[in-house]
XYZ file of N, CA and C in Angstrom:
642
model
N 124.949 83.528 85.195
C 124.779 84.862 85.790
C 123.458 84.958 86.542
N 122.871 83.979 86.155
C 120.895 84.347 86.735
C 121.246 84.063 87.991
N 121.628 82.671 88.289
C 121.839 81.906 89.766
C 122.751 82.685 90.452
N 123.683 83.701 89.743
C 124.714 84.450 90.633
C 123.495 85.242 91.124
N 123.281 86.065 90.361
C 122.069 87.573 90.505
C 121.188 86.883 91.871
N 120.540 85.765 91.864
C 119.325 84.855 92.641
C 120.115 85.014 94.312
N 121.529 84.330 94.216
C 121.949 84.292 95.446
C 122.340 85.630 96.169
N 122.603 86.180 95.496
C 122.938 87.298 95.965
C 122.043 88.921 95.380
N 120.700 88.568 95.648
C 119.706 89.391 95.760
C 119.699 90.727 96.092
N 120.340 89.930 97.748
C 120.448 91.629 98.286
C 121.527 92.684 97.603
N 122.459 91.970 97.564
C 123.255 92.977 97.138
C 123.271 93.256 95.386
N 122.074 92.560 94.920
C 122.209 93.111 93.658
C 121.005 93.927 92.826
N 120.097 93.613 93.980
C 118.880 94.761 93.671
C 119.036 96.050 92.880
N 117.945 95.903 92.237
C 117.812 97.330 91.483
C 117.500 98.394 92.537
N 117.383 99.756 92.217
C 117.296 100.954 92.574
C 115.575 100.586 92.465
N 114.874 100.797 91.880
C 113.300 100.770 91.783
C 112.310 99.788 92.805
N 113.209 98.558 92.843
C 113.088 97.659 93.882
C 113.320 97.928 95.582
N 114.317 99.179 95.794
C 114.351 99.590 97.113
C 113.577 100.296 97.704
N 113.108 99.995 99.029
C 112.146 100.847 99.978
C 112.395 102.320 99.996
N 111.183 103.666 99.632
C 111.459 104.399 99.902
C 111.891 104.661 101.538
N 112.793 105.430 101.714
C 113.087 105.732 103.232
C 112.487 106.546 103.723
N 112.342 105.851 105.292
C 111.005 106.163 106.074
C 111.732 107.433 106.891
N 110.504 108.045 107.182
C 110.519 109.778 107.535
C 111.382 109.352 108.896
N 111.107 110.837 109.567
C 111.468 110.909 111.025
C 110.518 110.611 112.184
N 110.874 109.282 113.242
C 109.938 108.862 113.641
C 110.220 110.028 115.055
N 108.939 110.588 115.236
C 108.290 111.475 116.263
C 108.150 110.843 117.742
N 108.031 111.653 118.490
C 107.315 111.085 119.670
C 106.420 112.274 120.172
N 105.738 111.585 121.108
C 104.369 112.419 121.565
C 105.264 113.798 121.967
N 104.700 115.349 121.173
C 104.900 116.682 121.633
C 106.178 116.733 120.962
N 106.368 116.483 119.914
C 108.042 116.612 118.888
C 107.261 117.690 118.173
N 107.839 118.022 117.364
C 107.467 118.999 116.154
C 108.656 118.911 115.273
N 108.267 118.603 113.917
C 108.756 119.024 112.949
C 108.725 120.160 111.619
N 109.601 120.622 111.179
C 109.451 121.601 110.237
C 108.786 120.580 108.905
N 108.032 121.109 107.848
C 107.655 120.372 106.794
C 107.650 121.095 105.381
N 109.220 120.910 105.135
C 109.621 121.037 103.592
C 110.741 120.090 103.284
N 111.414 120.629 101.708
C 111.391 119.540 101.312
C 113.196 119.654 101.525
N 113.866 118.142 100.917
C 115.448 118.226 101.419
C 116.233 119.422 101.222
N 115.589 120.227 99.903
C 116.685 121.518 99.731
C 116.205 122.599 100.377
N 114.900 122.675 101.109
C 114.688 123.696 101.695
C 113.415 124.530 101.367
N 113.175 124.216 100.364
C 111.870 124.236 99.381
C 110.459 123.944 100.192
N 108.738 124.689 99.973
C 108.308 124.401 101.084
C 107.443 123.051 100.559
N 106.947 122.531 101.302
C 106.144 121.391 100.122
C 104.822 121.662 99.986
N 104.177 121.383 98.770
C 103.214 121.678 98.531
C 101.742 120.875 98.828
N 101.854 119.324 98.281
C 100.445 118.121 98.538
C 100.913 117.768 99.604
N 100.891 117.533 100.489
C 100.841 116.119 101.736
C 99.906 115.424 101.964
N 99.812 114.015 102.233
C 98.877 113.320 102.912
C 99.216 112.819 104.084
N 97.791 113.028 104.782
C 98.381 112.594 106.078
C 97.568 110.890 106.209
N 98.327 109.658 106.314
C 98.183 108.590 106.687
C 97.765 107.868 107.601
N 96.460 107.316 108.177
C 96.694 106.946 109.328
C 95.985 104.964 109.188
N 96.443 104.324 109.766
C 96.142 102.875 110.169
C 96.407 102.013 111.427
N 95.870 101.052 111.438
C 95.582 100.309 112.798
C 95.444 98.897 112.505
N 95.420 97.919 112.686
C 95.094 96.738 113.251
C 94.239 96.214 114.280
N 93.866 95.071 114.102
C 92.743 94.383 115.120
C 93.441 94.010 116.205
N 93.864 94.128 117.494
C 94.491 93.639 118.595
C 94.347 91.755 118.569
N 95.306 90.859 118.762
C 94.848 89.272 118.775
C 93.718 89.274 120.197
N 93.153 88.292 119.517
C 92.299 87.560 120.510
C 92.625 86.760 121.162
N 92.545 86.619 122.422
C 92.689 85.440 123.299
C 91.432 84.328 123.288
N 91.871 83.079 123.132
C 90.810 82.200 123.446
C 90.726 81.392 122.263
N 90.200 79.674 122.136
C 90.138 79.270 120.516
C 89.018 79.596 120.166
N 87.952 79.932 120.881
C 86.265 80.788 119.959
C 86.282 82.108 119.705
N 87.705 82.613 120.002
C 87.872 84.181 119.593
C 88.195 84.391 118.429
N 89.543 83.350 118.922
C 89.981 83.074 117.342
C 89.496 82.780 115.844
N 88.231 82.456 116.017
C 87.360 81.342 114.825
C 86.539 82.607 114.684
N 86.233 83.788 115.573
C 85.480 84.713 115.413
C 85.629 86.056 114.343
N 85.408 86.730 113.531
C 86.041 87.328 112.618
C 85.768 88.738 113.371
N 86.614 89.789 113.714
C 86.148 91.106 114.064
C 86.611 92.085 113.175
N 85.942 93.044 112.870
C 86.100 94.511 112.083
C 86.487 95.668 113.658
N 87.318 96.118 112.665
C 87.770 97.385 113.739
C 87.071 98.612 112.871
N 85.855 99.506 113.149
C 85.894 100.591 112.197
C 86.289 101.801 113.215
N 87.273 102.207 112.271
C 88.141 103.832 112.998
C 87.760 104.624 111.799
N 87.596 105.996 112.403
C 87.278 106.855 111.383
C 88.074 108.065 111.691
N 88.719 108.571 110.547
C 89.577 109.705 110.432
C 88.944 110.648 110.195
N 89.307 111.790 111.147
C 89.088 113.230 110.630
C 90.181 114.354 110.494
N 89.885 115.573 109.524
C 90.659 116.546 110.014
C 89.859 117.977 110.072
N 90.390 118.506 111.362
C 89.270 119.591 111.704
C 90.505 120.951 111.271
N 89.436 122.012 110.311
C 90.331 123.307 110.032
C 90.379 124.295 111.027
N 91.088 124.952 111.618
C 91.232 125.847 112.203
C 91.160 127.724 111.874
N 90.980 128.282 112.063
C 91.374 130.037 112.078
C 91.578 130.550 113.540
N 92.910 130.485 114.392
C 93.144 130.722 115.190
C 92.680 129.514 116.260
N 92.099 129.899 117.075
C 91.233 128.826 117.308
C 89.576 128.381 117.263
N 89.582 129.108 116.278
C 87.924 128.567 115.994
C 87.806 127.895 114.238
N 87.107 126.684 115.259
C 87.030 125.639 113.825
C 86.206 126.223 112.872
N 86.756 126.449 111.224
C 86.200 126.874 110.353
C 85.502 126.028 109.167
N 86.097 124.526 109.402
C 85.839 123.528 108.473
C 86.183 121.822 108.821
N 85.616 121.450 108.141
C 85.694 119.595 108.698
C 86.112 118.649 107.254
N 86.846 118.199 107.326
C 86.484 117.059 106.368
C 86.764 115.301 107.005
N 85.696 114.633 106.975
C 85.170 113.473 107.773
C 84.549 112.181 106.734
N 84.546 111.312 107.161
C 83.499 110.136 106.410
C 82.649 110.637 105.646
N 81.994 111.488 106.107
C 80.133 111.802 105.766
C 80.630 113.522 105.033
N 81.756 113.690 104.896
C 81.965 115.145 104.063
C 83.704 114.794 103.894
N 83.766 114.820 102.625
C 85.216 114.302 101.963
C 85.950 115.196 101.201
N 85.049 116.095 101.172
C 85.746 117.356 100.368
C 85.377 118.857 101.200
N 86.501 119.082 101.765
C 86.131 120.639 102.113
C 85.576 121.998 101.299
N 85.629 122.654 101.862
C 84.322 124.038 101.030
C 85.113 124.158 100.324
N 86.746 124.392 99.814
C 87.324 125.251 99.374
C 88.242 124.081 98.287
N 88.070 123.018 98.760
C 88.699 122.081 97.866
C 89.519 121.776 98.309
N 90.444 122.500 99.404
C 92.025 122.113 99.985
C 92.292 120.625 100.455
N 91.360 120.453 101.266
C 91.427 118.972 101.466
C 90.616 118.207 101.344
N 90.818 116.624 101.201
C 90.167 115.644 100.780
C 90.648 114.636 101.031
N 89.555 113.884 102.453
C 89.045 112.380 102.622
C 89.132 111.516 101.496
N 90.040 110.741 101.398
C 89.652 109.582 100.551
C 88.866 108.405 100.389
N 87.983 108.582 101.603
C 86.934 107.714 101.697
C 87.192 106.783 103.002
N 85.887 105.984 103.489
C 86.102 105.451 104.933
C 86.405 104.152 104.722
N 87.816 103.475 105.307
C 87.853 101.845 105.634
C 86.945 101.222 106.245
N 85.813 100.477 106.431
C 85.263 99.627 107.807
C 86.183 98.761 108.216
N 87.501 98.306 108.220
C 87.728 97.536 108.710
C 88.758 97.016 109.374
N 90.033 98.434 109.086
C 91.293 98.138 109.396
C 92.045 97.341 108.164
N 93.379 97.672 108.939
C 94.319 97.123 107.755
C 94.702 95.163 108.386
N 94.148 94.633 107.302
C 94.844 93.060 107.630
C 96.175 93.377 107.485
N 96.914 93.890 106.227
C 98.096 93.753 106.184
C 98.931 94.175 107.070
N 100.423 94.703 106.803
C 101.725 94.575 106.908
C 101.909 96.140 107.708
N 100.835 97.290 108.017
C 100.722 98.229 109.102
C 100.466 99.406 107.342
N 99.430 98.724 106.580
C 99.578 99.739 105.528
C 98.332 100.952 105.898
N 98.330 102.147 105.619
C 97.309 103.388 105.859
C 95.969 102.818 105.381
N 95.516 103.156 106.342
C 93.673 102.103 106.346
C 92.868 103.337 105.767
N 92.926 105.144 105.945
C 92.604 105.881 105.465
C 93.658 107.025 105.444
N 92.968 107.969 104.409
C 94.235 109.059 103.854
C 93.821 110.205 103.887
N 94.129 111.551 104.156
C 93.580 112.931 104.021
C 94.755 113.537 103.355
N 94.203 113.871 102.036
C 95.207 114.905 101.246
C 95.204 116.550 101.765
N 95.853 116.955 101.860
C 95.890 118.673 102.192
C 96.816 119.103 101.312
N 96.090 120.594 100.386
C 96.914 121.047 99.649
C 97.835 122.107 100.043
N 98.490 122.290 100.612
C 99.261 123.626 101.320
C 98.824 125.066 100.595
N 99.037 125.190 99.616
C 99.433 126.037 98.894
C 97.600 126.243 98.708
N 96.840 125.952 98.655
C 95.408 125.801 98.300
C 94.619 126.491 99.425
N 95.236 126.039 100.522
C 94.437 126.319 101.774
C 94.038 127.637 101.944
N 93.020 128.527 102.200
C 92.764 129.810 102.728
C 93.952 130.385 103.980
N 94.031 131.642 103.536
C 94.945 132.173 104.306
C 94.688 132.228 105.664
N 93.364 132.567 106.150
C 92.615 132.161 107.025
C 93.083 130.796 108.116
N 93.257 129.885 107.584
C 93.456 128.876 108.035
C 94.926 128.223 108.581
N 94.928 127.926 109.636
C 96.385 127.632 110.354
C 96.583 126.645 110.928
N 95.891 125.860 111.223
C 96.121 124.661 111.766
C 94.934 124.035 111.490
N 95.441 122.179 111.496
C 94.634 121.170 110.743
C 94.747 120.234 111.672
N 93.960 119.672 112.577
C 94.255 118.706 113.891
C 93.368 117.458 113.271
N 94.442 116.531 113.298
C 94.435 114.968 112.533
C 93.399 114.227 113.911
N 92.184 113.615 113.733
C 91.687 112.663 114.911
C 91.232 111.379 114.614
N 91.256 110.349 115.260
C 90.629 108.942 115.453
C 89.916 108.500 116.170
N 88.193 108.150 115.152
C 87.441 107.631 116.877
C 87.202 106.781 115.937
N 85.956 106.318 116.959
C 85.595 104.640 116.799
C 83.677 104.994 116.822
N 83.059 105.311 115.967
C 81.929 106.009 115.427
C 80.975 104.642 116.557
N 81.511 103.248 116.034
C 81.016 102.139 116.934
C 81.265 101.978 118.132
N 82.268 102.474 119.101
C 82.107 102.835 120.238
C 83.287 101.741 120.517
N 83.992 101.051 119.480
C 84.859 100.307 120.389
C 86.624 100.938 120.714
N 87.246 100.467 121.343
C 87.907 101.060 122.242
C 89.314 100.780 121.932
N 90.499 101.179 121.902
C 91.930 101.391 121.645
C 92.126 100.109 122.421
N 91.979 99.302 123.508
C 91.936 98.169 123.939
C 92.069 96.886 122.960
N 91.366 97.279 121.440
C 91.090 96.672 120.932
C 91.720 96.938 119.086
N 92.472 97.807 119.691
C 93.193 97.927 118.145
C 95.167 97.863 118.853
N 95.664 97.626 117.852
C 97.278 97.758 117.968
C 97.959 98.320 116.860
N 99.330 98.881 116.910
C 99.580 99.418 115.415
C 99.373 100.582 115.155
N 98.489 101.463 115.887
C 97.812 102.466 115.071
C 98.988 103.658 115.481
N 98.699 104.457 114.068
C 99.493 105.301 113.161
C 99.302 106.348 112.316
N 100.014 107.486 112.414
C 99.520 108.745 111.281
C 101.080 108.955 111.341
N 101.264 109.016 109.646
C 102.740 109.278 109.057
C 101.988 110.268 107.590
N 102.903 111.112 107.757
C 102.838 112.697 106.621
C 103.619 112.214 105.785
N 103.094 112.053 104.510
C 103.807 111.738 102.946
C 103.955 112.831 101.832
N 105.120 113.380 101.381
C 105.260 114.294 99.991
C 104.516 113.421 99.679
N 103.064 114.104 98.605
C 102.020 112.988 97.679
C 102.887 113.405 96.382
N 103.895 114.627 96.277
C 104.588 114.412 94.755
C 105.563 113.268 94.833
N 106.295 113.099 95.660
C 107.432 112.065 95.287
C 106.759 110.377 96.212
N 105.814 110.913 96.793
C 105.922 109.382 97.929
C 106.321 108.915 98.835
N 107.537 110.237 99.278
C 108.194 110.010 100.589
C 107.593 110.996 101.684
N 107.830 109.539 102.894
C 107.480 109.785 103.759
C 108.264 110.711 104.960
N 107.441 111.713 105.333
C 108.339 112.392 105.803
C 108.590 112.717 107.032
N 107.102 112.029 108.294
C 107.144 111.613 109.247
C 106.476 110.437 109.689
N 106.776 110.019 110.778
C 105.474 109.119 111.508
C 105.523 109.211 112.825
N 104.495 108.749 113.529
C 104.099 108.863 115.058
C 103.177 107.713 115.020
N 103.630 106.750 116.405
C 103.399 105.689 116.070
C 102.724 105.948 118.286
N 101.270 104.872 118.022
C 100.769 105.105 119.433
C 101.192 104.532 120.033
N 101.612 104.190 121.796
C 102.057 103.005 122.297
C 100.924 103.162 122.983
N 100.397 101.135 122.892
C 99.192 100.793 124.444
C 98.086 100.865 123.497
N 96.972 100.188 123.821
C 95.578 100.691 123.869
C 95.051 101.792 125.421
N 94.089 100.968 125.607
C 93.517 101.623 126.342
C 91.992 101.671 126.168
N 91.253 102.451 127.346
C 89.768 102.104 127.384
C 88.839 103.164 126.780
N 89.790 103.996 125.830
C 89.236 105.675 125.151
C 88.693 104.810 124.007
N 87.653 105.808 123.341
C 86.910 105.460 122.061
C 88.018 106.320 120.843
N 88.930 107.344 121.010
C 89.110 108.301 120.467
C 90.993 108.794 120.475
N 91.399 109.090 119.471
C 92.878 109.868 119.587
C 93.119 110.739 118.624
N 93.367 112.300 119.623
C 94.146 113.304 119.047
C 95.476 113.213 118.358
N 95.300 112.899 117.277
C 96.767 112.175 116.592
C 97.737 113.289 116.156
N 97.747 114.150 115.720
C 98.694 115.090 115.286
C 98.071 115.866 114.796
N 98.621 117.505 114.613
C 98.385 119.096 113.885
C 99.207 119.267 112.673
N 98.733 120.062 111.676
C 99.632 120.250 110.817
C 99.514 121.790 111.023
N 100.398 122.601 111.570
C 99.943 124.135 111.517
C 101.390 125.072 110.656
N 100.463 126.484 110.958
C 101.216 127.876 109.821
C 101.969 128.660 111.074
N 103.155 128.960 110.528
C 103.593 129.987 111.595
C 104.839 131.030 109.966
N 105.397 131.735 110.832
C 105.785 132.500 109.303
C 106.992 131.930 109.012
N 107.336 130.966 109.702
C 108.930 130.209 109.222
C 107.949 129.174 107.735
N 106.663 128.905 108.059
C 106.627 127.733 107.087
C 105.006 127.343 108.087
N 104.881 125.750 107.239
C 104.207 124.361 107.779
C 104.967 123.384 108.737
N 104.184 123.367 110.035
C 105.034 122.280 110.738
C 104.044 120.990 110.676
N 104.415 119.629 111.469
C 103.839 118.752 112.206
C 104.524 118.472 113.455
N 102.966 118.411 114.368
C 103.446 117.938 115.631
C 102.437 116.740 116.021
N 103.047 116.257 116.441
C 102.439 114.694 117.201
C 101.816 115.041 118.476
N 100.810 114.491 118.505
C 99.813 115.357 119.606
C 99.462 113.612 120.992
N 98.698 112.768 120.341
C 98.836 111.373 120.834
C 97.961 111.315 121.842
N 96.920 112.339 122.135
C 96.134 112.352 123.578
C 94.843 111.635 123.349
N 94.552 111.007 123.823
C 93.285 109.608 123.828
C 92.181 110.794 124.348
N 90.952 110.193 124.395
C 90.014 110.973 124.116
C 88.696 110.361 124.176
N 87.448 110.519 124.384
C 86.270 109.737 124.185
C 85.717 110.446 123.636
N 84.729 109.820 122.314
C 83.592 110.467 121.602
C 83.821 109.549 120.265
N 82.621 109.456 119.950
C 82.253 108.693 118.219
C 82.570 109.664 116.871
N 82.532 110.703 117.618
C 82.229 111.658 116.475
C 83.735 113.140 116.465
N 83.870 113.497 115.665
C 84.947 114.628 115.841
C 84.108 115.597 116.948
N 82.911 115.888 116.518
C 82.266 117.239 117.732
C 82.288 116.554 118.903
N 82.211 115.074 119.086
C 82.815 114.900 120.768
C 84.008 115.343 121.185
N 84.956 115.396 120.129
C 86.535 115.709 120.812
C 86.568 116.810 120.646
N 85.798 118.428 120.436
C 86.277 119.369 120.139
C 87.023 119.792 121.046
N 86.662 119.540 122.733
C 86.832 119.982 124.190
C 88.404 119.319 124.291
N 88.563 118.394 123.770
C 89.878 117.643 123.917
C 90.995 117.907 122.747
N 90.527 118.527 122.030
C 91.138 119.200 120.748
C 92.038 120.633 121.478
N 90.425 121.905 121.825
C 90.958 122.773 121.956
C 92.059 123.360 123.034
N 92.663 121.691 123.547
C 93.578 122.538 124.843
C 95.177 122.325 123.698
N 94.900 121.651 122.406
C 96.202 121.526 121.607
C 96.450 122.454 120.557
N 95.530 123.731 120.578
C 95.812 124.738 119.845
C 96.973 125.945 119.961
């Protein structure tokens, strides 16, 4: 029975062993509603984002080791004036709602796994607050030219499933990307995929490039 089970793997896998199934993949200016299959609204999300080192051309490129550091932010909103940050250098917002899990230097070697994470509590958030605009720069100044892969996908943090992704196409010669909003309207929480490149090291460089996606 073992050698039966061995050859025929696939079809005899356990349930625990299968991939959770992956959200709804977005494209730049989609919007999705964000609750749960029965209709229910959801409460933790994290929002995911990762990248990769672009290959090198050349055999002394190759032998060369490079770090990609990208740094995630998410900026709070009240209408449109930013009320709060949580970033590298501040990981916990005033109110507790959300929380940075801390900064990668280096990108993901692996298989396209989330290089950093921002939890948002829905239900936590000040009423005040309506929209949460997801960003990516490069604090070191290097350039989307030089990363591939990169990604922000929204996860239920109760069950693990993923419930969207938006995936970038291209580099390019920007330091910076407006990656997606999570905002309030009275139907609920949506996400929308935003995807607009951008220059600046820092989130207060992109505020100008932020506020035309409010």
């Amino acid at each position: 029975m073992g050698c039966l089970m061995h050859r025929r793997g696939s079809a005899l896998r356990s349930p625990s062993a299968r991939r959770k199934p992956v959200g709804v993949t977005l494209t730049k200016g989609q919007q999705i509603s964000l609750e749960k299959s029965g209709g229910q609204p959801l409460s933790v999300v994290r929002m995911g984002l990762g990248w990769q080192a672009a290959p090198r051309k050349g055999f002394l490129a190759k032998l060369t080791a490079r770090e990609i550091d990208l740094d995630a932010s998410a900026v709070l909103f009240a209408g449109n004036e930013p009320v709060d940050v949580v970033f590298f250098q501040r990981l916990i917002s005033d109110d507790g709602s959300v929380r940075h899990t801390g900064d990668n230097l280096v990108g993901s070697a692996g298989q396209g796994g989330d290089d950093e994470s921002i939890l948002v509590d829905l239900l936590r958030l000040p009423a005040h607050v309506d929209q949460i605009v997801f960003t990516v720069n490069s604090f070191t100044g290097q350039t989307f030219a030089e990363v591939q892969n990169a990604f922000c996908r929204l996860i239920d943090e109760n069950t693990g499933q993923e419930l969207a992704r938006y995936t970038l196409s291209g580099g390019g010669s920007y330091t910076a990307q407006i990656m997606a909003k999570v905002h309030r309207s009275s139907g609920g929480w949506h996400m929308s995929a935003i995807g607009e490149p951008a220059n600046g090291r820092t989130f207060q460089d992109l505020m100008p490039a932020i506020a035309s996606h409010l």
